[in-house]
Tab-separated table of C-alpha atoms in Angstrom:
chain	number	residue	atom	x	y	z
A	15	MET	CA	35.694	140.928	43.468
A	16	GLN	CA	34.227	142.055	46.342
A	17	ALA	CA	33.366	138.503	47.008
A	18	ALA	CA	37.227	137.860	46.938
A	19	ALA	CA	37.929	140.719	48.860
A	20	GLY	CA	35.539	139.649	51.587
A	21	SER	CA	37.120	135.968	51.439
A	22	GLY	CA	40.348	137.067	51.830
A	23	ALA	CA	39.288	139.543	55.123
A	24	VAL	CA	38.027	136.649	56.412
A	25	LEU	CA	40.776	134.175	55.898
A	26	PHE	CA	42.948	136.986	57.675
A	27	LEU	CA	40.912	137.615	60.925
A	28	LEU	CA	40.639	134.069	61.532
A	29	TYR	CA	44.781	133.913	60.929
A	30	VAL	CA	44.920	137.140	63.352
A	31	LEU	CA	43.003	134.784	65.955
A	32	PHE	CA	44.918	131.498	65.218
A	33	PHE	CA	47.736	133.545	65.467
A	34	PHE	CA	47.825	135.611	69.606
A	35	ASN	CA	46.110	132.158	70.657
A	36	ASN	CA	48.612	129.966	69.672
A	37	ASP	CA	52.400	128.837	69.890
A	38	HIS	CA	53.445	130.849	66.856
A	39	LEU	CA	53.935	133.947	68.793
A	40	PRO	CA	57.356	133.576	70.643
A	41	ASN	CA	57.028	133.657	74.607
A	42	ARG	CA	59.212	136.068	74.648
A	43	VAL	CA	56.932	138.258	72.684
A	44	ARG	CA	53.999	137.525	74.306
A	45	SER	CA	55.244	137.693	78.238
A	46	SER	CA	56.888	140.757	77.244
A	47	ILE	CA	55.009	144.490	78.763
A	48	GLY	CA	52.654	145.488	76.268
A	49	ASN	CA	52.331	143.409	72.903
A	50	PRO	CA	52.199	144.479	68.969
A	51	PRO	CA	49.456	145.322	67.175
A	52	PRO	CA	48.369	142.819	64.969
A	53	PRO	CA	48.758	141.519	61.442
A	54	THR	CA	47.092	143.922	59.351
A	55	ALA	CA	46.583	143.565	55.400
A	56	ALA	CA	49.478	146.083	53.529
A	57	ASN	CA	47.876	148.895	51.362
A	58	ALA	CA	47.377	149.785	47.722
A	59	THR	CA	51.156	150.134	47.534
A	60	LEU	CA	52.088	147.018	50.000
A	61	ASP	CA	53.217	149.376	52.384
A	62	PHE	CA	55.874	150.553	49.949
A	63	GLY	CA	56.510	154.503	48.680
A	64	ALA	CA	55.132	152.693	45.551
A	65	ILE	CA	55.416	149.728	43.654
A	66	LEU	CA	56.721	150.025	40.222
A	67	TYR	CA	56.936	147.870	37.229
A	68	ILE	CA	59.193	147.914	33.968
A	69	SER	CA	57.660	147.323	30.690
A	70	MET	CA	58.747	147.732	27.282
A	71	PRO	CA	56.885	150.409	25.672
A	72	PHE	CA	55.671	147.753	22.962
A	73	ARG	CA	54.037	145.139	25.594
A	74	THR	CA	50.397	146.567	25.811
A	75	ASP	CA	49.940	142.748	26.291
A	76	ARG	CA	51.223	142.702	29.709
A	77	GLN	CA	50.552	145.799	30.688
A	78	ASP	CA	46.989	145.518	30.319
A	79	ALA	CA	47.199	142.231	32.389
A	80	LEU	CA	49.193	144.002	34.844
A	81	SER	CA	45.902	146.622	35.362
A	82	LEU	CA	43.470	143.803	35.660
A	83	MET	CA	45.493	142.275	38.348
A	84	ALA	CA	46.088	145.321	40.151
A	85	ALA	CA	42.903	146.050	40.251
A	86	ALA	CA	41.447	142.694	40.798
A	87	SER	CA	43.556	142.471	44.161
A	88	GLY	CA	43.531	146.443	45.188
A	89	LEU	CA	46.906	147.287	44.114
A	90	LYS	CA	48.097	150.893	42.761
A	91	LEU	CA	50.980	150.304	40.077
A	92	THR	CA	53.450	152.920	38.324
A	93	MET	CA	55.246	152.021	35.207
A	94	ILE	CA	59.040	152.236	34.291
A	95	GLU	CA	59.767	152.204	30.902
A	96	GLY	CA	61.969	149.167	29.467
A	97	VAL	CA	64.785	150.564	27.608
A	98	ASP	CA	66.117	149.238	24.398
A	99	GLY	CA	69.749	148.312	25.418
A	100	ASP	CA	71.296	149.301	21.325
A	101	THR	CA	69.618	152.857	21.756
A	102	ILE	CA	72.731	153.493	24.545
A	103	SER	CA	75.037	155.071	23.648
A	104	HIS	CA	78.779	154.331	24.761
A	105	LYS	CA	79.919	157.381	26.296
A	106	ALA	CA	76.972	156.059	28.992
A	107	GLU	CA	77.824	152.646	29.087
A	108	PRO	CA	79.254	151.293	32.537
A	109	ASP	CA	82.844	151.578	33.253
A	110	GLY	CA	84.639	148.188	32.345
A	111	LEU	CA	81.469	146.687	29.981
A	112	PRO	CA	82.032	143.974	28.337
A	113	GLU	CA	80.743	143.266	24.963
A	114	LYS	CA	78.793	140.113	25.801
A	115	MET	CA	76.618	142.867	28.030
A	116	ARG	CA	75.312	145.200	25.535
A	117	GLY	CA	72.038	144.685	23.873
A	118	SER	CA	69.181	143.489	25.504
A	119	ARG	CA	71.500	142.693	28.760
A	120	LEU	CA	71.810	146.475	28.596
A	121	GLY	CA	69.027	147.051	27.936
A	122	CYS	CA	67.477	145.827	31.293
A	123	TRP	CA	70.315	146.646	33.995
A	124	ARG	CA	69.494	150.473	32.077
A	125	ALA	CA	65.426	149.683	32.966
A	126	HIS	CA	66.433	148.563	36.583
A	127	ALA	CA	68.977	151.152	36.940
A	128	ASN	CA	66.005	153.911	36.018
A	129	ALA	CA	63.650	152.754	38.838
A	130	TRP	CA	66.306	152.790	41.367
A	131	ARG	CA	66.489	156.897	40.147
A	132	TYR	CA	62.859	156.955	40.324
A	133	VAL	CA	63.269	156.202	44.132
A	134	ILE	CA	65.928	158.581	44.571
A	135	ASP	CA	64.956	161.193	42.676
A	136	ASN	CA	61.019	161.135	43.873
A	137	ASN	CA	62.770	160.704	47.665
A	138	LEU	CA	60.214	157.743	48.412
A	139	GLY	CA	61.352	156.061	51.324
A	140	SER	CA	61.253	152.756	49.805
A	141	ALA	CA	59.577	150.791	46.447
A	142	LEU	CA	58.540	147.188	45.451
A	143	ILE	CA	59.991	146.778	41.780
A	144	LEU	CA	58.357	143.707	39.294
A	145	GLU	CA	59.022	143.162	36.031
A	146	ASP	CA	56.015	142.811	33.335
A	147	ASP	CA	55.630	139.120	33.383
A	148	VAL	CA	54.489	137.799	36.985
A	149	ASP	CA	52.155	137.139	38.996
A	150	TRP	CA	51.264	136.902	42.989
A	151	ASP	CA	48.538	136.151	45.229
A	152	MET	CA	44.578	137.678	45.223
A	153	ASN	CA	45.636	138.144	49.035
A	154	ILE	CA	48.849	139.210	48.296
A	155	ARG	CA	48.106	142.203	50.638
A	156	GLU	CA	47.588	139.831	53.304
A	157	VAL	CA	50.616	137.990	52.332
A	158	MET	CA	52.958	141.197	52.632
A	159	GLY	CA	51.098	142.951	55.476
A	160	LEU	CA	51.973	139.873	57.657
A	161	TRP	CA	55.572	139.575	56.242
A	162	ASN	CA	56.205	143.306	57.231
A	163	TRP	CA	54.530	142.047	61.149
A	164	GLN	CA	57.258	139.660	61.166
A	165	LEU	CA	60.050	142.029	60.486
A	166	LYS	CA	58.789	144.634	61.719
A	167	TYR	CA	57.558	142.959	65.354
A	168	ASN	CA	59.161	139.523	65.353
A	169	ASN	CA	62.438	140.161	63.656
A	170	THR	CA	65.181	137.422	65.696
A	171	ILE	CA	67.296	138.103	62.944
A	172	ARG	CA	67.955	141.421	63.734
A	173	TRP	CA	67.449	141.254	67.741
A	174	GLY	CA	68.010	138.046	69.049
A	175	GLN	CA	65.782	137.515	71.991
A	176	ASP	CA	65.096	140.889	72.645
A	177	VAL	CA	62.771	141.929	69.552
A	178	LYS	CA	60.786	144.456	71.320
A	179	LYS	CA	63.456	147.118	70.622
A	180	GLY	CA	62.431	147.108	66.772
A	181	TRP	CA	58.815	148.011	68.351
A	182	SER	CA	59.006	151.296	67.840
A	183	GLU	CA	60.670	151.875	64.185
A	184	GLU	CA	58.413	153.656	61.568
A	185	CYS	CA	59.932	151.907	58.554
A	186	PRO	CA	57.576	149.326	56.961
A	187	TYR	CA	59.533	145.821	57.059
A	188	GLY	CA	62.185	147.724	59.575
A	189	CYS	CA	64.455	149.903	59.068
A	190	ASP	CA	67.528	147.668	58.763
A	191	TRP	CA	67.527	146.908	55.277
A	192	ASP	CA	68.980	147.897	51.499
A	193	GLU	CA	67.146	145.200	49.226
A	194	LEU	CA	64.106	142.890	50.035
A	195	PHE	CA	63.682	140.017	47.873
A	196	MET	CA	60.192	138.120	47.239
A	197	GLY	CA	60.177	137.695	43.619
A	198	GLN	CA	63.559	135.486	43.099
A	199	CYS	CA	63.695	132.260	40.700
A	200	ALA	CA	66.307	130.712	42.769
A	201	ASN	CA	67.999	131.572	46.563
A	202	LYS	CA	71.019	130.675	47.972
A	203	PRO	CA	71.699	131.761	51.401
A	204	ASN	CA	74.869	131.978	53.166
A	205	ASP	CA	76.305	128.681	54.016
A	206	GLU	CA	78.005	129.975	56.899
A	207	ARG	CA	75.161	131.651	58.726
A	208	LEU	CA	72.215	128.640	58.422
A	209	ASP	CA	71.546	129.824	62.143
A	210	LEU	CA	70.097	133.044	61.097
A	211	HIS	CA	66.449	132.365	59.693
A	212	GLN	CA	63.025	132.227	61.755
A	213	THR	CA	59.717	130.637	60.098
A	214	TYR	CA	56.259	131.307	59.964
A	215	TYR	CA	52.726	130.299	59.032
A	216	ASP	CA	50.826	132.169	56.648
A	217	PRO	CA	47.645	130.953	55.872
A	218	ASN	CA	48.103	132.341	52.322
A	219	GLY	CA	50.948	130.077	51.876
A	220	PRO	CA	51.396	127.610	49.188
A	221	LYS	CA	51.529	123.612	49.817
A	222	LEU	CA	55.159	122.706	49.506
A	223	GLU	CA	54.039	120.614	46.350
A	224	ASP	CA	53.013	123.753	44.502
A	225	ASN	CA	56.614	125.475	44.496
A	226	LEU	CA	59.287	125.465	42.072
A	227	ASP	CA	62.045	122.205	42.504
A	228	THR	CA	64.577	125.206	43.564
A	229	PHE	CA	62.146	126.313	46.683
A	230	LYS	CA	61.070	122.459	47.943
A	231	LYS	CA	64.761	121.720	47.903
A	232	GLU	CA	65.927	124.498	49.955
A	233	ILE	CA	62.714	124.309	52.089
A	234	THR	CA	63.226	120.543	52.604
A	235	GLN	CA	66.990	120.372	52.248
A	236	VAL	CA	68.492	123.610	53.377
A	237	TRP	CA	65.837	124.743	56.260
A	238	ASN	CA	64.676	121.175	56.827
A	239	MET	CA	61.315	121.449	57.434
A	240	THR	CA	59.161	118.557	58.131
A	241	GLN	CA	55.739	120.271	58.125
A	242	PRO	CA	56.725	123.004	55.330
A	243	ASP	CA	52.883	123.370	54.042
A	244	GLN	CA	51.701	127.327	54.339
A	245	MET	CA	54.851	128.427	56.333
A	246	ARG	CA	57.593	130.780	54.685
A	247	ILE	CA	61.085	131.638	55.878
A	248	THR	CA	63.193	134.641	56.458
A	249	SER	CA	66.401	134.742	56.029
A	250	PRO	CA	69.292	137.103	55.247
A	251	THR	CA	69.597	137.587	51.459
A	252	PHE	CA	72.808	136.538	50.285
A	253	LYS	CA	72.603	134.920	46.646
A	254	PRO	CA	69.149	135.819	44.787
A	255	LEU	CA	68.646	134.838	41.390
A	256	CYS	CA	66.386	136.840	38.806
A	257	LEU	CA	64.962	140.080	39.690
A	258	GLN	CA	60.771	139.425	39.498
A	259	GLY	CA	60.341	141.326	42.611
A	260	TYR	CA	62.427	142.938	44.671
A	261	SER	CA	62.133	146.607	46.975
A	262	LEU	CA	64.939	149.135	47.638
A	263	SER	CA	64.747	151.579	50.380
A	264	HIS	CA	65.811	155.263	49.511
A	265	ARG	CA	69.496	153.995	51.018
A	266	GLY	CA	69.153	151.059	49.059
A	267	ALA	CA	68.467	152.469	45.684
A	268	MET	CA	71.740	154.898	46.299
A	269	ARG	CA	73.984	151.946	47.205
A	270	MET	CA	72.218	149.762	44.023
A	271	LEU	CA	72.913	152.654	41.572
A	272	TYR	CA	76.622	153.279	43.181
A	273	HIS	CA	77.653	149.533	43.231
A	274	ASN	CA	75.487	148.242	40.081
A	275	GLY	CA	76.610	150.187	36.951
A	276	GLY	CA	75.177	153.770	37.863
A	277	TYR	CA	78.749	154.919	39.419
A	278	LEU	CA	80.871	152.592	39.587
A	279	GLY	CA	81.207	149.789	36.333
A	280	LEU	CA	78.989	146.611	35.230
A	281	ALA	CA	80.385	143.099	34.528
A	282	ALA	CA	77.484	140.714	33.854
A	283	PRO	CA	73.873	140.217	34.187
A	284	ILE	CA	72.614	143.046	36.406
A	285	ASP	CA	70.699	139.676	39.145
A	286	LEU	CA	74.099	138.335	39.302
A	287	GLU	CA	75.744	141.989	40.335
A	288	ILE	CA	73.322	142.328	42.672
A	289	ALA	CA	74.023	138.640	44.175
A	290	TRP	CA	77.297	139.224	44.375
A	291	ARG	CA	77.376	142.821	45.788
A	292	THR	CA	74.995	140.776	48.651
A	293	ALA	CA	77.393	138.254	49.090
A	294	GLU	CA	80.507	140.611	49.868
A	295	GLY	CA	78.209	142.953	52.176
A	296	LYS	CA	78.030	145.978	50.119
A	297	LEU	CA	73.731	145.505	50.118
A	298	SER	CA	71.849	144.002	52.911
A	299	GLY	CA	68.461	142.913	53.817
A	300	TYR	CA	66.006	139.968	53.603
A	301	THR	CA	64.510	137.080	51.398
A	302	LEU	CA	60.993	135.546	51.339
A	303	THR	CA	61.082	131.820	50.836
A	304	PRO	CA	58.519	130.638	48.823
A	305	PRO	CA	58.612	134.009	47.053
A	306	ALA	CA	55.353	135.592	47.241
A	307	ILE	CA	55.612	136.934	43.539
A	308	SER	CA	56.197	134.708	40.371
A	309	ALA	CA	57.188	134.489	36.873
A	310	TRP	CA	54.398	133.860	34.820
A	311	ARG	CA	55.039	131.802	31.705
A	312	VAL	CA	52.983	131.077	28.310
A	313	GLY	CA	55.484	129.559	26.480
A	314	GLY	CA	56.500	130.203	23.053
A	315	GLY	CA	58.908	134.108	22.163
A	316	LYS	CA	56.302	135.822	24.074
A	317	ASP	CA	58.181	134.983	27.977
A	318	SER	CA	60.999	136.818	26.772
A	319	ASP	CA	61.467	140.372	25.729
A	320	ASN	CA	65.503	139.434	25.159
A	321	ASP	CA	64.846	137.011	22.310
A	322	PRO	CA	65.035	139.025	18.685
A	323	VAL	CA	62.031	136.226	17.080
A	324	THR	CA	59.676	138.282	15.610
A	325	ASP	CA	58.227	135.887	13.394
A	326	LYS	CA	54.036	135.681	13.950
A	327	GLU	CA	54.561	131.668	14.247
A	328	GLU	CA	57.905	131.114	16.151
A	329	ILE	CA	56.027	133.911	18.581
A	330	LYS	CA	53.194	131.579	19.299
A	331	ALA	CA	52.033	131.342	22.643
A	332	SER	CA	49.557	129.095	24.753
A	333	GLY	CA	48.180	132.573	25.607
A	334	ASN	CA	47.130	133.637	29.464
A	335	SER	CA	44.618	131.159	29.303
A	336	GLY	CA	46.899	128.295	28.887
A	337	GLY	CA	49.464	130.238	31.608
A	338	LYS	CA	51.047	128.858	34.635
A	339	SER	CA	52.898	130.266	37.817
A	340	PHE	CA	54.075	128.197	40.756
A	341	GLY	CA	54.380	128.957	44.712
A	342	LEU	CA	50.443	130.546	44.270
A	343	LYS	CA	48.278	129.547	46.411
A	344	LYS	CA	45.542	131.634	44.800
A	345	SER	CA	46.873	132.819	41.839
A	346	VAL	CA	45.293	136.664	40.768
A	347	ARG	CA	46.016	135.570	37.255
A	348	LYS	CA	44.352	132.248	37.376
A	349	ASN	CA	41.040	134.071	38.900
A	350	LEU	CA	40.364	136.705	36.760
A	351	GLU	CA	38.193	134.273	35.256
A	352	ALA	CA	36.063	133.393	38.187
A	353	LEU	CA	35.962	137.381	38.791
A	354	LEU	CA	35.135	138.543	35.241
A	355	GLY	CA	33.624	136.213	33.749
A	356	LYS	CA	30.214	136.028	32.745
A	357	ASN	CA	27.424	134.615	30.699
A	358	TYR	CA	24.212	137.324	30.557
A	359	TRP	CA	22.105	135.201	28.553
A	360	GLU	CA	22.648	132.229	30.484
A	361	GLU	CA	22.108	133.887	33.346
A	362	MET	CA	19.059	135.086	32.335
A	363	LYS	CA	17.686	131.314	31.148
A	364	LYS	CA	17.978	129.652	35.176
A	365	LYS	CA	16.408	133.126	36.178
A	366	ASN	CA	13.192	132.746	33.552
């Protein structure tokens, strides 16, 4: 683990030196009076008030994996229990709930709503919310620290030419967002405002070929990137799909709960409701492409808690050793064996 952390620190230091001696930093920033501080690795909660992950109480297998992943990459996680939708009283259902939304879809909404309430009730400035079937890069703290820097010190989407206006803000990732998406499974930007985006080099970013097809298409056909390897795009959130990883500010959590079933009604799966509210302008923020958080798939019934299958034969999967994720340069899950695996007796043979 120390070796992995050390290599990540060296790589990040090289990037800082590279960044401040090359053209990736706009002239308007470099030539202004004073300079912003260099990018630094994020803290154990990725510079948010907390990292919350949603997991059904019986998915101890996923909880074990997340404990290992967090320890390997230096993160601190807090669990929010998933909810069985069939246990929710009809009196507590959101207004206008259609019959098709009962069961697992309702439980999924309630679990995310409980995470939003956690942010509100604990007066957190922000939180990252994860689902429990995810993967991230071993150097996730560097990845997110760099995005934090981009949104605070080089946010041309918000400030246009005068990015200096944001330098004095104390909020991580800037002070203007309700939501940040860095764990979507697909992303539809606003076709009418494709001018609102910016790109930057990330030494921990994936090659284009390692991304899901949906992100390959977005990178090359929407953003027209000609040198896409290890480049990331920030754009205003419009219609993200899936909730594998997203962040909310305190006010964002309040807006999310208000608009999506906690006070007003709910008519569709929660990721669609969030996309619709965002496209309507009732929620706003930024989306990172390719995302820093990826889904982890092992195949079979283990991949979904919405699947009622309980037969042992039907649940069979490839297991974590055969699992896969996309869009990560150095998957933390795939590096657990290198970090934790050993054979004492074979090592002793080599020594003696």
